[in-house]
């Protein structure tokens, strides 16, 4: 396995800079692993691929407005809140990072809030600054008021007001993510209702998507890549619902690579019996070929950046040859790529 195995050609104009007019307007590419056929549809028809005994598993993570624009003197600083350490302390990344030195003061929102750089720490794969916000009121409330949506780096524009809504799933409820689980962006409440009306079950897990989701794999042998950790929560009722679907010969459809990682991290097969262990914690599960999937039977996902762990997971699920062929066909048919783009269903 070489990192070059996870390259593909993509014209820049196919990287979606804005969402489709309506969530459900996305195109849907279908990969059938059994027949090895690739077909094309629209997300409006997604429910037609589900059966009554199946279960749809969604990630209810909510993206926080984690991007702040501040000033160090006359210098503009773009700050991303990566992780809260305690009360008023946050680990951050910033541009330009070299301006952040211990003791330096950053002001935000025309000086109405400020923060002091306390120290630098290396956490897993990244070096971050620790900021202490100088505020007496609830710091989360204040930051939510002045923060803006942290759009991915390949979206080359400033966040707009409608991104607060469009870069968020309609079922998001557990705030803490700094990136959206984008496979869920195509769902609307009426579509979810239609799925329930055909007796397909719907349940939720939570995984707070972190900064590591955008990191390219730089190792020549990608198996040597150090996988980032992300916090997840699989509750007991969700685990039981998923187990019950499998027991009754239903398929488990993971909406997004985040859901896939949660389910696979919690899955056990003992003496041929499938079990999901409800738990919360951190996972650094790194899925690449060859991998025996224990929990996931179907995967709905957006198209992913080359040389990423997300693409490696998709290749492991669909098979590299078939997945690469699908990506090449999507490029040829001018699908829209990445967070605000179209999607694929692997069955």
Short mmCIF file of C-alpha atoms in Angstrom, two decimals:
data_model
loop_
_atom_site.label_atom_id
_atom_site.label_comp_id
_atom_site.label_asym_id
_atom_site.label_seq_id
_atom_site.Cartn_x
_atom_site.Cartn_y
_atom_site.Cartn_z
CA UNK A 1 0.00 0.00 0.00
CA UNK A 2 1.33 3.43 -1.01
CA UNK A 3 -0.07 6.88 -0.36
CA UNK A 4 -0.23 7.42 -4.15
CA UNK A 5 -2.97 4.77 -4.20
CA UNK A 6 -5.28 7.41 -2.73
CA UNK A 7 -4.79 10.07 -5.39
CA UNK A 8 -7.32 10.98 -8.05
CA UNK A 9 -7.70 13.83 -10.50
CA UNK A 10 -10.23 16.53 -9.62
CA UNK A 11 -10.69 19.84 -11.46
CA UNK A 12 -10.91 22.68 -8.95
CA UNK A 13 -14.20 23.89 -10.41
CA UNK A 14 -15.90 20.71 -9.13
CA UNK A 15 -15.19 21.63 -5.49
CA UNK A 16 -18.55 22.96 -4.28
CA UNK A 17 -18.17 26.45 -2.83
CA UNK A 18 -21.86 26.80 -1.98
CA UNK A 19 -24.60 24.34 -1.03
CA UNK A 20 -27.24 23.29 -3.54
CA UNK A 21 -30.37 25.45 -3.59
CA UNK A 22 -32.21 22.82 -1.54
CA UNK A 23 -30.65 20.16 0.68
CA UNK A 24 -32.32 17.32 -1.20
CA UNK A 25 -31.12 18.55 -4.62
CA UNK A 26 -27.83 16.64 -4.32
CA UNK A 27 -27.01 13.99 -6.87
CA UNK A 28 -26.57 10.43 -5.60
CA UNK A 29 -24.07 7.96 -7.02
CA UNK A 30 -24.74 4.34 -6.08
CA UNK A 31 -22.03 1.68 -5.83
CA UNK A 32 -23.33 -1.88 -5.71
CA UNK A 33 -20.53 -4.03 -4.31
CA UNK A 34 -22.26 -7.30 -5.21
CA UNK A 35 -22.90 -6.55 -8.89
CA UNK A 36 -19.94 -4.12 -9.11
CA UNK A 37 -22.23 -1.72 -10.95
CA UNK A 38 -22.26 2.06 -10.60
CA UNK A 39 -25.51 3.93 -11.15
CA UNK A 40 -26.76 7.49 -10.79
CA UNK A 41 -29.80 9.01 -9.13
CA UNK A 42 -30.76 11.93 -6.92
CA UNK A 43 -30.82 12.12 -3.14
CA UNK A 44 -34.60 12.59 -3.29
CA UNK A 45 -34.69 8.88 -4.17
CA UNK A 46 -32.40 7.77 -1.33
CA UNK A 47 -35.27 6.27 0.66
CA UNK A 48 -35.99 3.85 -2.20
CA UNK A 49 -32.77 2.02 -1.37
CA UNK A 50 -33.92 1.30 2.19
CA UNK A 51 -36.10 -1.59 3.36
CA UNK A 52 -38.53 -1.61 6.33
CA UNK A 53 -36.26 -3.83 8.41
CA UNK A 54 -33.20 -1.59 7.91
CA UNK A 55 -31.95 1.05 10.33
CA UNK A 56 -30.51 4.44 9.44
CA UNK A 57 -27.83 5.72 11.83
CA UNK A 58 -27.14 9.47 11.94
CA UNK A 59 -24.54 11.60 13.74
CA UNK A 60 -26.31 14.36 15.70
CA UNK A 61 -23.13 16.40 16.30
CA UNK A 62 -23.72 20.15 16.09
CA UNK A 63 -21.09 22.46 14.63
CA UNK A 64 -20.17 25.29 16.96
CA UNK A 65 -19.31 28.75 15.54
CA UNK A 66 -15.68 28.09 16.37
CA UNK A 67 -13.99 30.69 14.16
CA UNK A 68 -13.15 34.10 15.64
CA UNK A 69 -11.64 37.13 13.93
CA UNK A 70 -9.48 39.13 16.33
CA UNK A 71 -6.63 41.61 16.49
CA UNK A 72 -3.18 41.72 18.02
CA UNK A 73 -2.57 45.44 17.85
CA UNK A 74 -3.11 46.30 14.18
CA UNK A 75 -2.63 42.71 12.97
CA UNK A 76 -5.73 40.68 12.08
CA UNK A 77 -5.75 37.16 13.53
CA UNK A 78 -7.99 34.29 12.43
CA UNK A 79 -8.57 31.98 15.42
CA UNK A 80 -10.12 28.50 15.45
CA UNK A 81 -11.35 27.16 18.80
CA UNK A 82 -10.28 23.53 18.67
CA UNK A 83 -10.94 22.26 22.18
CA UNK A 84 -12.09 23.61 25.53
CA UNK A 85 -9.66 22.71 28.33
CA UNK A 86 -11.59 24.18 31.26
CA UNK A 87 -13.88 27.13 31.94
CA UNK A 88 -12.28 30.10 30.07
CA UNK A 89 -9.34 28.16 28.59
CA UNK A 90 -9.33 26.94 24.97
CA UNK A 91 -6.77 25.29 22.74
CA UNK A 92 -6.68 27.14 19.43
CA UNK A 93 -5.06 27.26 16.02
CA UNK A 94 -4.52 30.67 14.45
CA UNK A 95 -3.36 32.46 11.32
CA UNK A 96 -0.73 33.85 11.56
CA UNK A 97 0.29 31.46 14.36
CA UNK A 98 3.69 33.15 14.77
CA UNK A 99 1.96 36.22 16.25
CA UNK A 100 0.75 34.20 19.24
CA UNK A 101 3.33 34.33 22.00
CA UNK A 102 2.84 33.80 25.76
CA UNK A 103 1.45 36.98 27.32
CA UNK A 104 0.13 38.42 24.04
CA UNK A 105 -3.40 39.85 24.18
CA UNK A 106 -5.95 39.25 21.41
CA UNK A 107 -9.09 41.38 21.20
CA UNK A 108 -12.33 40.30 19.55
CA UNK A 109 -15.63 41.94 18.63
CA UNK A 110 -14.29 45.51 18.57
CA UNK A 111 -12.58 45.03 21.92
CA UNK A 112 -15.64 43.76 23.81
CA UNK A 113 -13.84 40.52 24.63
CA UNK A 114 -10.16 39.68 24.93
CA UNK A 115 -7.95 36.67 25.52
CA UNK A 116 -4.39 36.14 26.72
CA UNK A 117 -2.03 33.61 25.18
CA UNK A 118 -0.88 31.45 28.09
CA UNK A 119 1.30 28.73 26.60
CA UNK A 120 1.80 26.32 23.71
CA UNK A 121 1.19 22.59 23.84
CA UNK A 122 1.63 19.75 21.39
CA UNK A 123 -1.49 17.61 21.35
CA UNK A 124 -1.36 14.49 19.21
CA UNK A 125 -0.52 15.72 15.72
CA UNK A 126 -0.73 19.48 16.23
CA UNK A 127 0.83 22.37 18.11
CA UNK A 128 -1.76 24.67 19.64
CA UNK A 129 -1.89 27.80 21.75
CA UNK A 130 -3.80 27.91 25.01
CA UNK A 131 -5.95 31.04 25.31
CA UNK A 132 -7.56 32.35 28.49
CA UNK A 133 -10.60 34.50 27.73
CA UNK A 134 -10.93 37.52 30.02
CA UNK A 135 -14.65 37.42 30.69
CA UNK A 136 -16.90 37.01 33.73
CA UNK A 137 -20.11 35.98 31.96
CA UNK A 138 -20.69 32.57 30.39
CA UNK A 139 -17.83 32.30 27.91
CA UNK A 140 -19.60 29.74 25.69
CA UNK A 141 -22.61 32.02 25.23
CA UNK A 142 -20.39 34.97 24.34
CA UNK A 143 -18.27 33.00 21.90
CA UNK A 144 -21.40 31.62 20.24
CA UNK A 145 -22.56 35.20 19.72
CA UNK A 146 -19.36 36.46 18.10
CA UNK A 147 -18.12 33.28 16.41
CA UNK A 148 -18.68 32.31 12.80
CA UNK A 149 -19.00 28.93 11.10
CA UNK A 150 -15.63 27.18 10.57
CA UNK A 151 -15.99 26.29 6.90
CA UNK A 152 -13.48 23.75 5.54
CA UNK A 153 -10.22 25.10 4.07
CA UNK A 154 -11.16 24.09 0.52
CA UNK A 155 -14.15 26.47 0.57
CA UNK A 156 -12.42 29.62 -0.64
CA UNK A 157 -14.83 32.25 0.62
CA UNK A 158 -15.94 33.91 3.82
CA UNK A 159 -18.74 32.30 5.81
CA UNK A 160 -22.16 33.85 5.24
CA UNK A 161 -25.22 34.03 7.45
CA UNK A 162 -26.93 31.16 5.68
CA UNK A 163 -23.92 28.91 6.43
CA UNK A 164 -25.10 28.92 10.06
CA UNK A 165 -28.06 26.89 8.82
CA UNK A 166 -26.73 25.12 5.73
CA UNK A 167 -23.47 23.87 7.30
CA UNK A 168 -25.54 22.12 9.96
CA UNK A 169 -27.74 19.03 9.72
CA UNK A 170 -31.44 19.50 10.45
CA UNK A 171 -31.17 17.04 13.36
CA UNK A 172 -28.00 18.49 14.97
CA UNK A 173 -28.36 18.82 18.73
CA UNK A 174 -25.13 17.99 20.57
CA UNK A 175 -22.83 21.02 20.17
CA UNK A 176 -19.08 20.53 20.11
CA UNK A 177 -17.95 19.71 16.56
CA UNK A 178 -15.71 22.03 14.57
CA UNK A 179 -16.61 20.37 11.28
CA UNK A 180 -19.93 19.08 10.03
CA UNK A 181 -20.73 15.38 9.47
CA UNK A 182 -21.58 16.36 5.91
CA UNK A 183 -23.25 13.17 4.68
CA UNK A 184 -26.23 14.26 6.77
CA UNK A 185 -26.58 17.67 5.12
CA UNK A 186 -28.85 16.27 2.40
CA UNK A 187 -31.62 15.19 4.76
CA UNK A 188 -34.71 17.30 5.38
CA UNK A 189 -37.34 16.70 8.03
CA UNK A 190 -39.89 15.56 5.38
CA UNK A 191 -37.37 13.06 3.96
CA UNK A 192 -36.71 11.66 7.43
CA UNK A 193 -40.46 11.39 7.96
CA UNK A 194 -40.85 9.53 4.65
CA UNK A 195 -38.16 7.07 5.75
CA UNK A 196 -39.95 6.46 9.05
CA UNK A 197 -43.25 6.03 7.21
CA UNK A 198 -41.85 3.04 5.35
CA UNK A 199 -41.00 1.54 8.78
CA UNK A 200 -37.24 1.98 8.44
CA UNK A 201 -35.90 2.79 11.89
CA UNK A 202 -33.77 5.87 12.56
CA UNK A 203 -31.37 6.30 15.45
CA UNK A 204 -28.48 8.57 16.43
CA UNK A 205 -24.90 8.39 17.64
CA UNK A 206 -22.60 11.30 18.37
CA UNK A 207 -19.06 11.97 17.25
CA UNK A 208 -17.64 15.47 17.50
CA UNK A 209 -15.78 15.96 14.25
CA UNK A 210 -12.41 17.54 14.95
CA UNK A 211 -9.57 19.25 13.14
CA UNK A 212 -7.97 15.94 12.23
CA UNK A 213 -10.70 15.16 9.71
CA UNK A 214 -9.05 17.52 7.19
CA UNK A 215 -5.49 16.30 7.71
CA UNK A 216 -3.85 14.59 4.72
CA UNK A 217 -1.89 11.41 5.30
CA UNK A 218 1.80 12.25 4.75
CA UNK A 219 3.43 8.88 5.40
CA UNK A 220 4.71 7.06 2.31
CA UNK A 221 3.17 3.93 3.83
CA UNK A 222 -0.24 5.26 4.99
CA UNK A 223 -0.57 2.44 7.52
CA UNK A 224 2.04 4.27 9.61
CA UNK A 225 -0.18 7.36 9.90
CA UNK A 226 -1.09 8.33 13.47
CA UNK A 227 -4.88 8.57 13.56
CA UNK A 228 -6.45 11.51 15.37
CA UNK A 229 -8.78 10.96 18.34
CA UNK A 230 -12.38 12.12 18.41
CA UNK A 231 -14.92 12.00 21.22
CA UNK A 232 -18.00 9.83 20.65
CA UNK A 233 -21.10 8.62 22.45
CA UNK A 234 -23.16 5.53 21.64
CA UNK A 235 -26.13 5.36 23.99
CA UNK A 236 -27.73 2.13 25.17
CA UNK A 237 -31.06 2.59 23.38
CA UNK A 238 -29.35 3.30 20.06
CA UNK A 239 -27.15 0.22 20.46
CA UNK A 240 -30.18 -1.96 21.22
CA UNK A 241 -32.10 -0.61 18.21
CA UNK A 242 -29.18 -1.35 15.90
CA UNK A 243 -28.68 -4.83 17.35
CA UNK A 244 -32.39 -5.52 16.91
CA UNK A 245 -32.29 -4.51 13.24
CA UNK A 246 -29.38 -6.88 12.58
CA UNK A 247 -31.19 -9.64 14.50
CA UNK A 248 -34.17 -9.29 12.15
CA UNK A 249 -31.97 -9.40 9.03
CA UNK A 250 -32.08 -5.64 8.53
CA UNK A 251 -29.14 -3.69 7.16
CA UNK A 252 -27.29 -1.04 9.13
CA UNK A 253 -26.88 2.10 7.05
CA UNK A 254 -24.25 4.48 8.40
CA UNK A 255 -24.70 8.09 7.35
CA UNK A 256 -21.12 9.25 7.05
CA UNK A 257 -17.66 8.02 7.94
CA UNK A 258 -18.08 9.35 11.49
CA UNK A 259 -21.02 7.04 12.16
CA UNK A 260 -19.12 4.19 10.54
CA UNK A 261 -16.17 4.69 12.89
CA UNK A 262 -18.38 4.85 15.99
CA UNK A 263 -20.23 1.66 15.10
CA UNK A 264 -17.09 -0.25 14.17
CA UNK A 265 -15.33 0.93 17.33
CA UNK A 266 -18.19 -0.40 19.46
CA UNK A 267 -18.97 -3.60 17.54
CA UNK A 268 -18.17 -7.10 18.74
CA UNK A 269 -18.85 -10.48 17.19
CA UNK A 270 -18.62 -13.36 19.64
CA UNK A 271 -19.49 -16.89 18.56
CA UNK A 272 -21.24 -15.45 15.53
CA UNK A 273 -23.36 -13.10 17.63
CA UNK A 274 -23.31 -9.39 16.78
CA UNK A 275 -23.21 -6.94 19.65
CA UNK A 276 -22.76 -3.20 20.05
CA UNK A 277 -21.27 -2.04 23.34
CA UNK A 278 -22.83 1.29 24.41
CA UNK A 279 -20.09 3.61 25.60
CA UNK A 280 -18.63 7.08 25.40
CA UNK A 281 -15.01 8.05 25.11
CA UNK A 282 -12.45 8.65 22.39
CA UNK A 283 -11.75 6.62 19.29
CA UNK A 284 -8.72 6.64 17.05
CA UNK A 285 -9.93 3.70 14.96
CA UNK A 286 -8.12 3.83 11.62
CA UNK A 287 -9.94 1.88 8.92
CA UNK A 288 -8.06 0.88 5.79
CA UNK A 289 -7.88 -2.20 3.54
CA UNK A 290 -8.07 -5.00 4.34
CA UNK A 291 -10.66 -4.45 7.07
CA UNK A 292 -13.53 -6.73 8.04
CA UNK A 293 -16.55 -4.51 8.74
CA UNK A 294 -18.58 -5.88 11.64
CA UNK A 295 -21.43 -3.38 11.94
CA UNK A 296 -21.93 -1.38 8.75
CA UNK A 297 -23.78 -2.84 5.75
CA UNK A 298 -24.46 0.36 3.79
CA UNK A 299 -22.60 3.66 3.77
CA UNK A 300 -23.89 7.05 2.67
CA UNK A 301 -21.02 9.49 2.29
CA UNK A 302 -19.93 12.61 0.47
CA UNK A 303 -16.87 12.60 -1.79
CA UNK A 304 -13.57 12.94 0.04
CA UNK A 305 -10.25 14.70 -0.42
CA UNK A 306 -7.31 12.64 -1.80
CA UNK A 307 -4.83 11.11 0.65
CA UNK A 308 -7.15 11.31 3.66
CA UNK A 309 -8.21 8.71 6.20
CA UNK A 310 -11.80 9.32 5.06
CA UNK A 311 -11.00 8.19 1.52
CA UNK A 312 -9.09 5.22 2.89
CA UNK A 313 -12.21 4.14 4.81
CA UNK A 314 -14.34 4.40 1.65
CA UNK A 315 -11.80 2.35 -0.32
CA UNK A 316 -11.84 -0.28 2.45
CA UNK A 317 -15.64 -0.49 2.32
CA UNK A 318 -16.17 -0.47 -1.45
CA UNK A 319 -12.83 -1.86 -2.62
CA UNK A 320 -10.19 0.43 -4.10
CA UNK A 321 -10.76 -0.46 -7.76
CA UNK A 322 -14.53 0.03 -7.61
CA UNK A 323 -14.36 3.18 -5.47
CA UNK A 324 -11.72 4.79 -7.70
CA UNK A 325 -13.81 3.96 -10.77
CA UNK A 326 -16.81 5.64 -9.08
CA UNK A 327 -14.76 8.76 -8.29
CA UNK A 328 -13.51 8.94 -11.88
CA UNK A 329 -17.05 8.56 -13.18
CA UNK A 330 -18.27 11.26 -10.79
CA UNK A 331 -15.60 13.63 -12.14
CA UNK A 332 -16.56 12.79 -15.72
CA UNK A 333 -20.24 13.48 -14.97
CA UNK A 334 -19.32 16.69 -13.11
CA UNK A 335 -20.57 15.78 -9.67
CA UNK A 336 -19.98 18.43 -7.01
CA UNK A 337 -17.34 17.43 -4.47
CA UNK A 338 -16.70 17.67 -0.72
CA UNK A 339 -18.70 19.22 2.12
CA UNK A 340 -21.29 21.14 0.09
CA UNK A 341 -21.25 18.64 -2.76
CA UNK A 342 -23.08 15.52 -3.87
CA UNK A 343 -23.04 12.10 -2.23
CA UNK A 344 -22.65 8.39 -2.82
CA UNK A 345 -24.36 5.33 -1.40
CA UNK A 346 -22.36 2.12 -1.14
CA UNK A 347 -24.53 -0.98 -0.80
#
